[in-house]
Coordinates of C-alpha atoms and ligand atoms in Angstrom, one line a residue:
Chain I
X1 CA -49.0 -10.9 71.1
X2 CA -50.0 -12.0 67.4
X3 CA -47.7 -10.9 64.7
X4 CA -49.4 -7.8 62.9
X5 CA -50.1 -8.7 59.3
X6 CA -47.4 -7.1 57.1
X7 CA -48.1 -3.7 55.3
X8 CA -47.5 -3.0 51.9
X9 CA -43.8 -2.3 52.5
X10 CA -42.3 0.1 49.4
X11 CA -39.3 -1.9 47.7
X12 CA -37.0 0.7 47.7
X13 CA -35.1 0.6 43.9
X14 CA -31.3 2.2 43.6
X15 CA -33.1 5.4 41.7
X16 CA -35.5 5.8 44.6
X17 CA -33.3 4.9 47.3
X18 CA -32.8 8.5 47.9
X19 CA -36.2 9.6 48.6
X20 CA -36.6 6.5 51.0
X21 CA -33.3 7.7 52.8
X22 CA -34.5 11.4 53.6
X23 CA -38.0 10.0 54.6
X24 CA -35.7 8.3 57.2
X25 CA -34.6 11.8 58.2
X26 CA -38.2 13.3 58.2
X27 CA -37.9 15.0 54.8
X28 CA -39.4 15.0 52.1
X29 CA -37.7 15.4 48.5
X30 CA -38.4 15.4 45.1
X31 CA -36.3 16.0 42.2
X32 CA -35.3 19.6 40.1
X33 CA -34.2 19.7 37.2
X34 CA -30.9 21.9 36.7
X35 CA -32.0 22.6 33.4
X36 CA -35.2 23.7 33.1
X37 CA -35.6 24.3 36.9
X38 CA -38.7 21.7 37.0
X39 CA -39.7 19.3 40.4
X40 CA -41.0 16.4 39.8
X41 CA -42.2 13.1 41.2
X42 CA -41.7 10.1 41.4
X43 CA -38.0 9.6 41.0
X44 CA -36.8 9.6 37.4
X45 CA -33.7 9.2 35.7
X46 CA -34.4 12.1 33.1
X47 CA -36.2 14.9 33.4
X48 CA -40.1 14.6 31.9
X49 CA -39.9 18.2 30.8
X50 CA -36.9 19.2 29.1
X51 CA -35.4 15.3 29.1
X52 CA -32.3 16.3 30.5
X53 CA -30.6 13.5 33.0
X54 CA -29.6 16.8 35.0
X55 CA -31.6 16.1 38.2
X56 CA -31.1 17.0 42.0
X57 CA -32.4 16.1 44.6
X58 CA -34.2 19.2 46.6
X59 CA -36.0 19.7 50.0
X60 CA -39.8 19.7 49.5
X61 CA -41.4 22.4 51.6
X62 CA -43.5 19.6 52.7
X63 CA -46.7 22.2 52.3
X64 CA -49.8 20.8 50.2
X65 CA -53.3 20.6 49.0
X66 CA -55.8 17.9 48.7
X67 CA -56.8 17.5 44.9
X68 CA -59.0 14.6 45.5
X69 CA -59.2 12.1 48.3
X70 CA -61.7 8.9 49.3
X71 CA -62.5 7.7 52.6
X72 CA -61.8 3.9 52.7
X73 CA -64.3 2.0 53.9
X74 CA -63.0 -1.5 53.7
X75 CA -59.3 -2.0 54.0
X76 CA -57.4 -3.7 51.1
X77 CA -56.3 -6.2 53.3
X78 CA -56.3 -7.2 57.2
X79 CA -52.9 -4.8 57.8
X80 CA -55.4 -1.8 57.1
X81 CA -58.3 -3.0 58.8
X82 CA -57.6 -1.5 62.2
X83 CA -57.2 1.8 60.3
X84 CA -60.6 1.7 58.9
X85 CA -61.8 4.5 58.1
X86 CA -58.6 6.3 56.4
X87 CA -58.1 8.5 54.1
X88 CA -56.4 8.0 50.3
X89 CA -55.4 11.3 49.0
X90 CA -53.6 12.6 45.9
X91 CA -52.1 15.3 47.3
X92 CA -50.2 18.5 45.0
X93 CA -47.5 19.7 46.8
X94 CA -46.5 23.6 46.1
X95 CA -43.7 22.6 44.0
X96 CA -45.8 20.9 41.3
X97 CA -45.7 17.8 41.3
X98 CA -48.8 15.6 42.9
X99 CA -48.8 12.2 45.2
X100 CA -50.4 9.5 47.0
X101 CA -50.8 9.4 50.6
X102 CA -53.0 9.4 53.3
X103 CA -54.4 12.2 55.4
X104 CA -54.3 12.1 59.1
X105 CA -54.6 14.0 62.0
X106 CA -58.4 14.6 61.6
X107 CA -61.8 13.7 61.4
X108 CA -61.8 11.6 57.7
X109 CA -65.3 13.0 57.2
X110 CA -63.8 16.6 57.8
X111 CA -61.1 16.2 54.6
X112 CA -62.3 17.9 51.3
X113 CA -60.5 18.9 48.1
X114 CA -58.4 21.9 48.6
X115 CA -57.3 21.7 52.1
X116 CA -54.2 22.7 53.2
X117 CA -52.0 19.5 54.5
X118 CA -48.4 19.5 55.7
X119 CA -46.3 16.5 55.5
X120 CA -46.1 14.1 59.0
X121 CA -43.7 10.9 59.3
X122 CA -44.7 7.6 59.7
X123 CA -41.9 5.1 61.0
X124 CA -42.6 1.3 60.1
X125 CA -39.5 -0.3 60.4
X126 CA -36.1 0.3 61.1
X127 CA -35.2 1.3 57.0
X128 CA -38.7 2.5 56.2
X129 CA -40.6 5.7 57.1
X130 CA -43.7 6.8 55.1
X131 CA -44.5 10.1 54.5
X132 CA -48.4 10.9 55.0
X133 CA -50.3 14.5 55.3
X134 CA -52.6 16.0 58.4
X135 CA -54.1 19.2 58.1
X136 CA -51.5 22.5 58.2
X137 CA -52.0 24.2 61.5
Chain H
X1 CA -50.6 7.7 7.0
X2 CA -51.1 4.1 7.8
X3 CA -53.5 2.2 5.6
X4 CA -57.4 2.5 7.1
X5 CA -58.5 -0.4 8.7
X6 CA -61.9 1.0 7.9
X7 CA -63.8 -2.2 7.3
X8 CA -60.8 -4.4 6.4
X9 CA -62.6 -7.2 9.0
X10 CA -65.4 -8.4 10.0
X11 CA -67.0 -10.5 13.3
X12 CA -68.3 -13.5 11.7
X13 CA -68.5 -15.3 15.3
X14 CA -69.7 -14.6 18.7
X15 CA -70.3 -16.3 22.0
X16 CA -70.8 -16.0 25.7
X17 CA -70.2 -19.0 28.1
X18 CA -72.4 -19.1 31.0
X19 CA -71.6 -16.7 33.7
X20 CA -72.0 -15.7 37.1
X21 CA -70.8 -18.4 39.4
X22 CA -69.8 -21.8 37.5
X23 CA -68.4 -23.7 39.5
X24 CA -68.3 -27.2 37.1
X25 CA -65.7 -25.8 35.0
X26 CA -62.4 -24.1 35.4
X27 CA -60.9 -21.1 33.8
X28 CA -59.1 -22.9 31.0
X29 CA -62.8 -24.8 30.3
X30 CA -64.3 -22.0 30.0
X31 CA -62.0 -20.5 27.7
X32 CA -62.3 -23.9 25.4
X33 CA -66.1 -24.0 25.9
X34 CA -66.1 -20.1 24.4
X35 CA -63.9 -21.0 21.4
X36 CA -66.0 -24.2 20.1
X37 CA -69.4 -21.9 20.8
X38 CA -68.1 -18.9 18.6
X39 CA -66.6 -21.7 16.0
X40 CA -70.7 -23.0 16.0
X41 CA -72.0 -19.8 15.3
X42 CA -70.0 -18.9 12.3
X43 CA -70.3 -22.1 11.2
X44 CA -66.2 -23.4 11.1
X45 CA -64.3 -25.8 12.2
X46 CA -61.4 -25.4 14.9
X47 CA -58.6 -26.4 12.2
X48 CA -60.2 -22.8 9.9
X49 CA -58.6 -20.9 12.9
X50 CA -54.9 -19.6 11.9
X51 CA -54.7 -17.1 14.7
X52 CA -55.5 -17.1 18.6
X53 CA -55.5 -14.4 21.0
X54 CA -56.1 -15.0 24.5
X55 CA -55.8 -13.2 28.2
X56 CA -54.0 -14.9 30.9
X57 CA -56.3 -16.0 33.4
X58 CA -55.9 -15.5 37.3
X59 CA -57.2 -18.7 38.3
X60 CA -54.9 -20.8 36.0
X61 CA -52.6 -18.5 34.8
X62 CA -50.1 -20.4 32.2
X63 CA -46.9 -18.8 31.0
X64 CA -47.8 -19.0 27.5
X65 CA -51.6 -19.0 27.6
X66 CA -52.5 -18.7 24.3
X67 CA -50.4 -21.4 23.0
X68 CA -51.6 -23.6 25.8
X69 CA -55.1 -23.4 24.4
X70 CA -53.8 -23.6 20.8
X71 CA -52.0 -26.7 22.2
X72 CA -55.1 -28.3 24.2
X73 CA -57.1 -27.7 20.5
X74 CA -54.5 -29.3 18.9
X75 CA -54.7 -26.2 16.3
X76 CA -51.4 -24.6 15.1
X77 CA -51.9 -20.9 14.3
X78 CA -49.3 -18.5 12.6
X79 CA -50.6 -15.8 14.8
X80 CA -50.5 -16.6 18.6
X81 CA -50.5 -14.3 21.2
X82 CA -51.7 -13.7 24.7
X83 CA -52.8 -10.3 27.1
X84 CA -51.8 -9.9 30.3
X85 CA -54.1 -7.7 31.0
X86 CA -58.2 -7.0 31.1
X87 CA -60.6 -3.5 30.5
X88 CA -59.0 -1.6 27.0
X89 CA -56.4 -4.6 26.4
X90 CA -59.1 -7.1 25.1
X91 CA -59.7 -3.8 22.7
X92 CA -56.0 -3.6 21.7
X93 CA -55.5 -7.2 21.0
X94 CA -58.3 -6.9 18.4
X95 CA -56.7 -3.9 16.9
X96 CA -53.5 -6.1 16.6
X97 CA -55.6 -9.1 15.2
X98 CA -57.1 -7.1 12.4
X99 CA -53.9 -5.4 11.3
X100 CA -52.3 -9.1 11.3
X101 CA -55.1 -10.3 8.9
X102 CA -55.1 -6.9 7.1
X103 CA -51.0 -7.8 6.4
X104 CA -51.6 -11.0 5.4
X105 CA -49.7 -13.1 9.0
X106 CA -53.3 -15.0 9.5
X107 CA -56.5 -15.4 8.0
X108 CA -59.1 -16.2 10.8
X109 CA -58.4 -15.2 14.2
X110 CA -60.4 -16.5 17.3
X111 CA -60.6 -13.8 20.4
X112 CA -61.3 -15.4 23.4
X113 CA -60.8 -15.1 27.0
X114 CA -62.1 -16.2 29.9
X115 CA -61.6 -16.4 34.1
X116 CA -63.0 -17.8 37.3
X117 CA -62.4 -15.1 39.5
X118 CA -65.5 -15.9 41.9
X119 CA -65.2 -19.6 41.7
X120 CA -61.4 -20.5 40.9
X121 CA -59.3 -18.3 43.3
X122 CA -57.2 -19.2 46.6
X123 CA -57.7 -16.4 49.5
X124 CA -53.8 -15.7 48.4
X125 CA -54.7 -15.6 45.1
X126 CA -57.2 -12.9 45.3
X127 CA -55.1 -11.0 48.2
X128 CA -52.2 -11.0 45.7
X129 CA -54.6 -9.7 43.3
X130 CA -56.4 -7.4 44.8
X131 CA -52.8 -5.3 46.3
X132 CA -51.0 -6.2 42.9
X133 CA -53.1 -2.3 41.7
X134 CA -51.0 0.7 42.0
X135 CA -47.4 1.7 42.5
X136 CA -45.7 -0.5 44.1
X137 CA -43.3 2.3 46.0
X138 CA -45.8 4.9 45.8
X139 CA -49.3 4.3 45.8
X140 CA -49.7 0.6 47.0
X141 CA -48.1 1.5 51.0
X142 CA -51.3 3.9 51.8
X143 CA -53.3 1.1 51.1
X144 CA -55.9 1.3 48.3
X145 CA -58.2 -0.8 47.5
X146 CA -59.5 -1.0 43.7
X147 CA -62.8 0.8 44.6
X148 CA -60.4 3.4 46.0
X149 CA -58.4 4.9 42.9
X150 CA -61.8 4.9 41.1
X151 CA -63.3 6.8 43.6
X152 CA -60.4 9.8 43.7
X153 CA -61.8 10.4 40.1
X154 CA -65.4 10.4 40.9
X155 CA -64.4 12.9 43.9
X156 CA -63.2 15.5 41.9
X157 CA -65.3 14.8 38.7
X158 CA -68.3 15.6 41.6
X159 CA -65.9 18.7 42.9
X160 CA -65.3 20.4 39.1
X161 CA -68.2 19.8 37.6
X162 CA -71.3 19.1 40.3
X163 CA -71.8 15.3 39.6
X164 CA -73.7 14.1 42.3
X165 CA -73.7 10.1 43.9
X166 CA -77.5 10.2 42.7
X167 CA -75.8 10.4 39.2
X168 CA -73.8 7.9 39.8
X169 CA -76.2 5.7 41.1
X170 CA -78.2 6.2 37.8
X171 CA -75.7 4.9 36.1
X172 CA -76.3 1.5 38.1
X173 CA -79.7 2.1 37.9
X174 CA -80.2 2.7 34.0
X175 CA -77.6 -0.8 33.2
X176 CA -79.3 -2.8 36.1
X177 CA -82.6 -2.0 33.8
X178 CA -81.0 -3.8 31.1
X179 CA -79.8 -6.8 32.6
X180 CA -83.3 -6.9 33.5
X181 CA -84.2 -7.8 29.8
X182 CA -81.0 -10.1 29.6
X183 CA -81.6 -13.6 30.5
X184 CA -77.7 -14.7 31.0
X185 CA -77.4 -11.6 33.4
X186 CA -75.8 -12.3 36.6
X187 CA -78.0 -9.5 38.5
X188 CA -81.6 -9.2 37.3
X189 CA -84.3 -7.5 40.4
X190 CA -84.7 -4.1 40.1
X191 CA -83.0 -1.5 41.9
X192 CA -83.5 2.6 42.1
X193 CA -81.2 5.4 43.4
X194 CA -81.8 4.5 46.8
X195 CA -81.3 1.1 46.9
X196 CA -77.9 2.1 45.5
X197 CA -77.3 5.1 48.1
X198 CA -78.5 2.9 51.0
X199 CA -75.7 0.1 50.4
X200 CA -72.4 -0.1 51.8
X201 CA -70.2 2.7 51.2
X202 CA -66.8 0.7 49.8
X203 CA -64.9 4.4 49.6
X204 CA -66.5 7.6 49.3
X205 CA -68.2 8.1 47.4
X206 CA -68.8 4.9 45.8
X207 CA -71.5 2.5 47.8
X208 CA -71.3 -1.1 46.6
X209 CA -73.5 -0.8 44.3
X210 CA -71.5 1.7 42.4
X211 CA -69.0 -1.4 42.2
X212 CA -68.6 -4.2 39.1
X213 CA -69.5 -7.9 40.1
X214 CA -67.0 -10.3 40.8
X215 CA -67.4 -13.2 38.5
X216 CA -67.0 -16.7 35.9
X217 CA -66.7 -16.5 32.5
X218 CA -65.5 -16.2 29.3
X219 CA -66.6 -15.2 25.5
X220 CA -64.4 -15.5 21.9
X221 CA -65.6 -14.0 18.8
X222 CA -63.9 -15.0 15.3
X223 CA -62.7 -12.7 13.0
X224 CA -61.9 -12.3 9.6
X225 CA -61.1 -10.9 6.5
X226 CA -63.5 -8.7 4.2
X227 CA -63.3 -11.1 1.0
X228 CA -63.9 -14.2 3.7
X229 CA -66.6 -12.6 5.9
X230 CA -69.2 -13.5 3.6
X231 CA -68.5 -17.3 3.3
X232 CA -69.7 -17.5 7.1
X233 CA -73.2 -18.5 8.1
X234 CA -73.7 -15.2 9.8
X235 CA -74.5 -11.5 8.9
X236 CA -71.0 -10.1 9.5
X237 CA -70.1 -6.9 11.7
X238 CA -67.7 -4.7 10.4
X239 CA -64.4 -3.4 12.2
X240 CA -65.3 0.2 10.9
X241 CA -63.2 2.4 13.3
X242 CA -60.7 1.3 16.2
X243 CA -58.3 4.3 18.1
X244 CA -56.5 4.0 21.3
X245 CA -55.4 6.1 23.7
X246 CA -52.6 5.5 26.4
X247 CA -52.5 8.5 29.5
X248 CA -50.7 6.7 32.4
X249 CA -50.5 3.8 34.6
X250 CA -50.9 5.1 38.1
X251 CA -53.5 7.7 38.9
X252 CA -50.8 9.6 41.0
X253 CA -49.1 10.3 37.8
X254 CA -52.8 11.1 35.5
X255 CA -52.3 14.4 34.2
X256 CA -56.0 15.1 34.7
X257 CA -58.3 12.9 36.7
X258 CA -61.6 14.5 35.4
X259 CA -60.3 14.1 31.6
X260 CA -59.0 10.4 30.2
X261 CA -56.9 9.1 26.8
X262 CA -60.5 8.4 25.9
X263 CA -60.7 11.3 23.9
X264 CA -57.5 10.5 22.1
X265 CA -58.9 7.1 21.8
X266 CA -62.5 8.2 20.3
X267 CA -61.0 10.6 18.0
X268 CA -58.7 8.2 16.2
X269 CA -61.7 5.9 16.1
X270 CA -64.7 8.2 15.0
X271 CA -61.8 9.6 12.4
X272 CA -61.7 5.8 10.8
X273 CA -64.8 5.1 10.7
X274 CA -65.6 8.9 9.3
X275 CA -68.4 9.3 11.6
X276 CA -69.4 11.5 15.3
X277 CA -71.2 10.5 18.2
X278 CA -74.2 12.0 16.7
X279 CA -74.6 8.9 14.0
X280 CA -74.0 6.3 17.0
X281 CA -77.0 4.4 17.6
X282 CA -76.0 2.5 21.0
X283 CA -72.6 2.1 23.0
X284 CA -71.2 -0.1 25.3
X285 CA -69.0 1.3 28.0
X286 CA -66.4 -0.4 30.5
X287 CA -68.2 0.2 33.6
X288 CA -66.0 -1.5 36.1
X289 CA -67.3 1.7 38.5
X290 CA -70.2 4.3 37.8
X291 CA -68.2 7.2 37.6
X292 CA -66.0 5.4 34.8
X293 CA -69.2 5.5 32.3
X294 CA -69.4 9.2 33.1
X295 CA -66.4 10.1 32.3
X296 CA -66.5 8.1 28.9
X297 CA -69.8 9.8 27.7
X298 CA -68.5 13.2 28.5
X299 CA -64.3 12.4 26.9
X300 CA -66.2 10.0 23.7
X301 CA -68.3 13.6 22.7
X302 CA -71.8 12.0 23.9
X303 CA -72.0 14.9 26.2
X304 CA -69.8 17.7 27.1
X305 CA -68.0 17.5 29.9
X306 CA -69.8 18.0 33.4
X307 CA -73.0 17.1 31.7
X308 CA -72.6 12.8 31.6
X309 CA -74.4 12.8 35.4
X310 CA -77.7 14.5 34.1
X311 CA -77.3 12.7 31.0
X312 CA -77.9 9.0 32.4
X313 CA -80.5 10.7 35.1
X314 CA -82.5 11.7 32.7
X315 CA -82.8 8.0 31.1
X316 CA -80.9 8.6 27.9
X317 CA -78.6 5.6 28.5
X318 CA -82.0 3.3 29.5
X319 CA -83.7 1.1 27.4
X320 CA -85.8 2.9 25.0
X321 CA -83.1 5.5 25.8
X322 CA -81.5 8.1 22.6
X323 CA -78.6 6.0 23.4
X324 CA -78.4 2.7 25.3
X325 CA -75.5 2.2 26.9
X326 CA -74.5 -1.5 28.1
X327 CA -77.5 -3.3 26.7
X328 CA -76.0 -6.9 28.4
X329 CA -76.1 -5.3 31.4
X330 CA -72.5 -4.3 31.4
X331 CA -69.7 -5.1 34.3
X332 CA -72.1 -3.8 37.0
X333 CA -74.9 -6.4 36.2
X334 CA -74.2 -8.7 33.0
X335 CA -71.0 -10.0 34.5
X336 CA -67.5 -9.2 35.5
X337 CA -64.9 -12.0 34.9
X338 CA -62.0 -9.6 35.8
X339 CA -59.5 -9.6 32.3
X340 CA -62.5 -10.9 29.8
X341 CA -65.2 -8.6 30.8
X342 CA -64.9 -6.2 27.3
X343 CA -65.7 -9.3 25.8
X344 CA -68.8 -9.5 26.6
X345 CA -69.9 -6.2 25.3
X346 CA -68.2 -7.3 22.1
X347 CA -70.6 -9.9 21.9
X348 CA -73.5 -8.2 22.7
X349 CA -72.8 -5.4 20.0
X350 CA -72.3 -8.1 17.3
X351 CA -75.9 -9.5 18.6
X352 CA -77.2 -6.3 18.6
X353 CA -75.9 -5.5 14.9
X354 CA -77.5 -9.1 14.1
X355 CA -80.9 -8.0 15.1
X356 CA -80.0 -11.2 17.9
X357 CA -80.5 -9.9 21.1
X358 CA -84.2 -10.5 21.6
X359 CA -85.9 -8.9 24.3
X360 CA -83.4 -6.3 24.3
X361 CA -82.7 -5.6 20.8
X362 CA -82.8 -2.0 20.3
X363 CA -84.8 0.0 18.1
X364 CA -82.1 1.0 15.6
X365 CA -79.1 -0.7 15.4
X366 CA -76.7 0.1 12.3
X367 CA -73.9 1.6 14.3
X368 CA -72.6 0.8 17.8
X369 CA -69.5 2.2 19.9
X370 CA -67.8 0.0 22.0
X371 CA -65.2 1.2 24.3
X372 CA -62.7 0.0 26.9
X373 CA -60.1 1.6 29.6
X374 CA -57.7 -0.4 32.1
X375 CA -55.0 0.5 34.8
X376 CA -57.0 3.5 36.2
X377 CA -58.3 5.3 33.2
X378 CA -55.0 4.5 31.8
X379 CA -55.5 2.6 28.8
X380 CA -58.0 3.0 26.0
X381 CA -59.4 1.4 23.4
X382 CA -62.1 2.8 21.6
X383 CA -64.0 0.9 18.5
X384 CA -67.5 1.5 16.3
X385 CA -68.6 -1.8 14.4
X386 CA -71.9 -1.5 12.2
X387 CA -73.7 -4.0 9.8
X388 CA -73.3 -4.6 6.2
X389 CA -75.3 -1.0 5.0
X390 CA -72.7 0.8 7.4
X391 CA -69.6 -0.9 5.8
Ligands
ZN1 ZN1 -35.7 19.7 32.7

């Protein structure tokens, strides 16, 4: 068998090594603020609300919404191709703070905005697991 | 308060190379060929030129671009700098080059910039491009491809305010109809709203008509100083208003998708120039997607917001339109260089303002808008130019 063409493969940084870490565990975590009690994402060293550098690391309840998503019709390059059609979503998790992923788990042409999504696991390699969203049962 | 740059400079030169495909000369060419044709229409020599401001180019890409053209000119400026970047940047840079003339670093600055990205790109090249969009940790992984980030704002721009892909296909429709009267235009049959409809969906909802060309090119424009401007063989265009506006870099992170920095970018500019919408007689508007020029009607006060899609459906943005938008034919049928495609609508406008654009000129042209956004609806640049009666 061929090699598979590479994915884009996240380079995990030392501030975001944490997040890449818990993926590894199936969770998901953003970070709170101690100060001013606010989650955000991506990982920061201060906090964007109250600028505080007082910031934890907290469970994500891994529950969601779609706020807008786009069928891909044409992969951005040949790694994606056999996933054609997928789903890009942003997605705005119930602790605030919105992200990127993709939905799964379901017809693409049956996503809209608004619907609930729960956060699946996605091994790639041995160090990296990528969160992604299919419909909450 | 800053000092106003309220008609501090003019455009006393302007010039498109050929575009589309051209495949006899390469990025750095073109660039050249764009400087000596602006230099011809206002009537200077290259050794009048004191400042340079260039993009980097994709195809041949040089560490220090700028100075690599000042260097192959054999000119040797006190004001020297290069973009990385395309959309709203080409925008900045000529915010930056008037306030350098306005504090006295440079006297003449020549704008220029220019790409081969259909002609001069490896396959790596435009692989490396194409994934180079988006967080690198938390975007670029779930795979996106350009069309892709642009279409998560037309999605929920469709979902809040019941925009419709016929609206957006009017969009291709009404600057299609334009290029149609522009003989340089890369993309001149006629199409309607179901020719666009009926091609390729790219990513929902954008078909592949609701996408920008991929093209060669490049254009330069000179500018200079009020006192100078009438020395030059040309009518001159004033800089009457510029404004930027700066919202994000990643969509993820955009704290509306629906709403952009263009409205922080418009007001600052309008504010200059001390006029509205109202008195703007025609407008250019980065179109690198449909739903882009949408969004930019509604945020730049053409229309309120949720109102852009009927708008262009109704043929206001057309020619013979209350207000023509992208009378070159814009990014979606003029040409789309990648980083120098604002130029081009630069151009056009100072044409325009001239009285210069032949078949196209439009009825009433004393004040234009001319905006730009890059990243994704991250970075704007918004700026009005008018004639000599508006200065
Ligand atoms: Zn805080």
């Amino acid at each position: 068998m061929s090699e598979l063409p590479m994915k884009m493969m996240p380079a995990v940084s030392p501030e975001t090594a944490e997040y890449w870490a818990a993926c590894k565990r199936r969770e998901l975590v953003v970070q709170r603020c101690s100060s001013c009690g606010v989650h955000q994402f991506y990982p920061r060293v201060l906090c964007t609300g109250c600028s505080a550098r007082t910031l934890e690391w907290v469970r994500a309840s891994g529950r969601g919404a779609v706020k807008s998503y786009t069928v891909v019709r044409r992969a951005v390059s040949e790694a994606y191709a056999a996933e054609v059609p997928y789903v890009v979503a942003l997605i705005a998790l119930e602790e605030g703070p919105t992200m990127m992923s993709n939905v799964v788990g379901c017809d693409p042409e049956s996503v809209r905005i608004g619907m609930p999504v729960q956060v699946v696991f996605e091994d790639w390699s041995e160090t990296v697991t990528v969160p992604k969203f299919a419909p909450a049962a | 308060m800053s000092r106003s740059l309220r008609g501090r400079t003019a455009i006393v030169g302007a010039a498109d190379t050929e575009v589309g495909v051209i495949k006899h000369m390469g990025a750095t060419q073109l660039c050249i060929e764009a400087i000596l044709r602006a230099l011809a229409d206002a009537g200077i020599g290259k050794d009048e030129v004191d400042g340079l401001v260039t993009c980097n180019s994709m195809a041949e890409p040089y560490m220090y671009h700028a100075e690599t053209i000042a260097e192959y000119l054999q000119i040797f400026p006190s004001y020297c700098v290069s973009v990385g970047a395309g959309g709203g940047t080409t925008f900045t840079a000529l915010h930056q080059a008037a306030s350098a003339i306005e504090s006295g670093l440079c006297h003449t600055v020549v704008i220029a910039m220019a790409d081969s990205l259909r002609s001069g790109m490896t396959r790596e090249k435009a692989l490396a491009m194409q994934s180079s969009t988006g967080h690198p940790q938390f975007e670029r992984p779930y795979g996106p491809p350009v069309p892709a980030y642009y279409a998560l704002i037309a999605q929920a721009h469709m979902h809040q305010y019941g925009t419709t892909s016929e609206h957006l296909a009017a969009v291709a429709v009404s600057t299609r109809q334009h290029a149609m009267r522009n003989p340089a235009a890369q993309m001149r049959t006629p199409i309607t709203v179901e020719d666009v409809l009926a091609s390729r969906l790219i990513a929902d909802p954008l078909h592949l008509l609701d996408c920008s060309l991929v093209s060669d090119g490049g254009a330069a424009i000179v500018l200079t100083s009020r006192e100078r401007a009438r020395d030059f063989k040309q009518r001159p265009v004033y800089l009457l208003g510029v404004g930027e506006g700066h919202g994000h870099e990643h969509i993820s992170a955009a704290r509306s998708l629906t709403t952009s920095a263009a409205v922080d970018a418009g007001r600052r500019a309008y504010a200059m120039a001390g006029v509205g919408p109202k008195d703007i007689d025609f407008a250019q508007l980065y179109d690198c997607f449909t739903p882009v020029v949408l969004i930019e009607l509604e945020d730049l006060g053409f229309c309120a917001k949720g109102e852009a899609g009927p708008f262009v459906a109704a043929g206001h943005t057309a020619p013979g339109g209350s207000l023509p938008i992208n009378t070159h034919g814009g990014l979606l049928s003029h040409t789309h260089p990648g980083n120098p495609g604002s130029m081009f609508a630069l151009t056009e406008t100072v044409m325009q303002l001239r009285g210069q654009a032949g078949e196209r000129q439009v009825a009433k042209a004393d004040l234009a808008l001319v905006h730009a956004q890059g990243g994704i609806m991250s970075s704007h640049c918004t700026i009005v130019l008018g004639g000599e009666d508006a200065a």
